[in-house]
C-alpha cells in the first residue's frame, strides 16, 4: 500500500511539473518581415493565420496547450519558431491566429498556462 501511494505521488508530481506558467505575446507577418525574413526558424514560411508559436524551450513540432489564465480559453499550437522575446519577460510568442483565439489582440501580452502535449 505504501509503495502504491509513493508511486501515485511521484506520478502526480511528474504530470503536474509538465505544465508551467508564463507570459505570451503575438507576432504578425509584418513583425517577421521587419526582422529581414518571412521564414520561421524551422524553415517554414511564417503564416500569422496558422496555429503556431515560437518557443525557446520546446523542440520544433511540439504541440503546446496554451490556456489564457484570465478567461480560461485554450488553444493548441505547434512550435515552429524561436525568438528573443524571453529578454522581454515572455515565455511564448504566439501567431496572430493563436493569440486571437484566446484573447483580444489589444491585450498584447497575457498570462498563460503552458502544457506540452505528447
C-alpha angles and dihedrals in degrees: 000000000000091000091052092051092050091048092050092048092050092047090049092051092050092050091046095048092058092071120069138171130240147133124282132196132174138237133204138209088263091055091049093050090050086063087061100258144058096216127100121229092264091055100258121131107255113252115187090196094060122090096248138124145193118243132168092196103055134059121253111273095029112139114225126197105215119193124192104229093210102052103014094237115151135207130180113215136174124237110238103144146046129213151171094248091113090076086065092054097261127131100196139022108209126201113253092255093050093049094044091054092061104027145015111271089230088069090068095185128037138180110248143181111225123202122178112222122220 
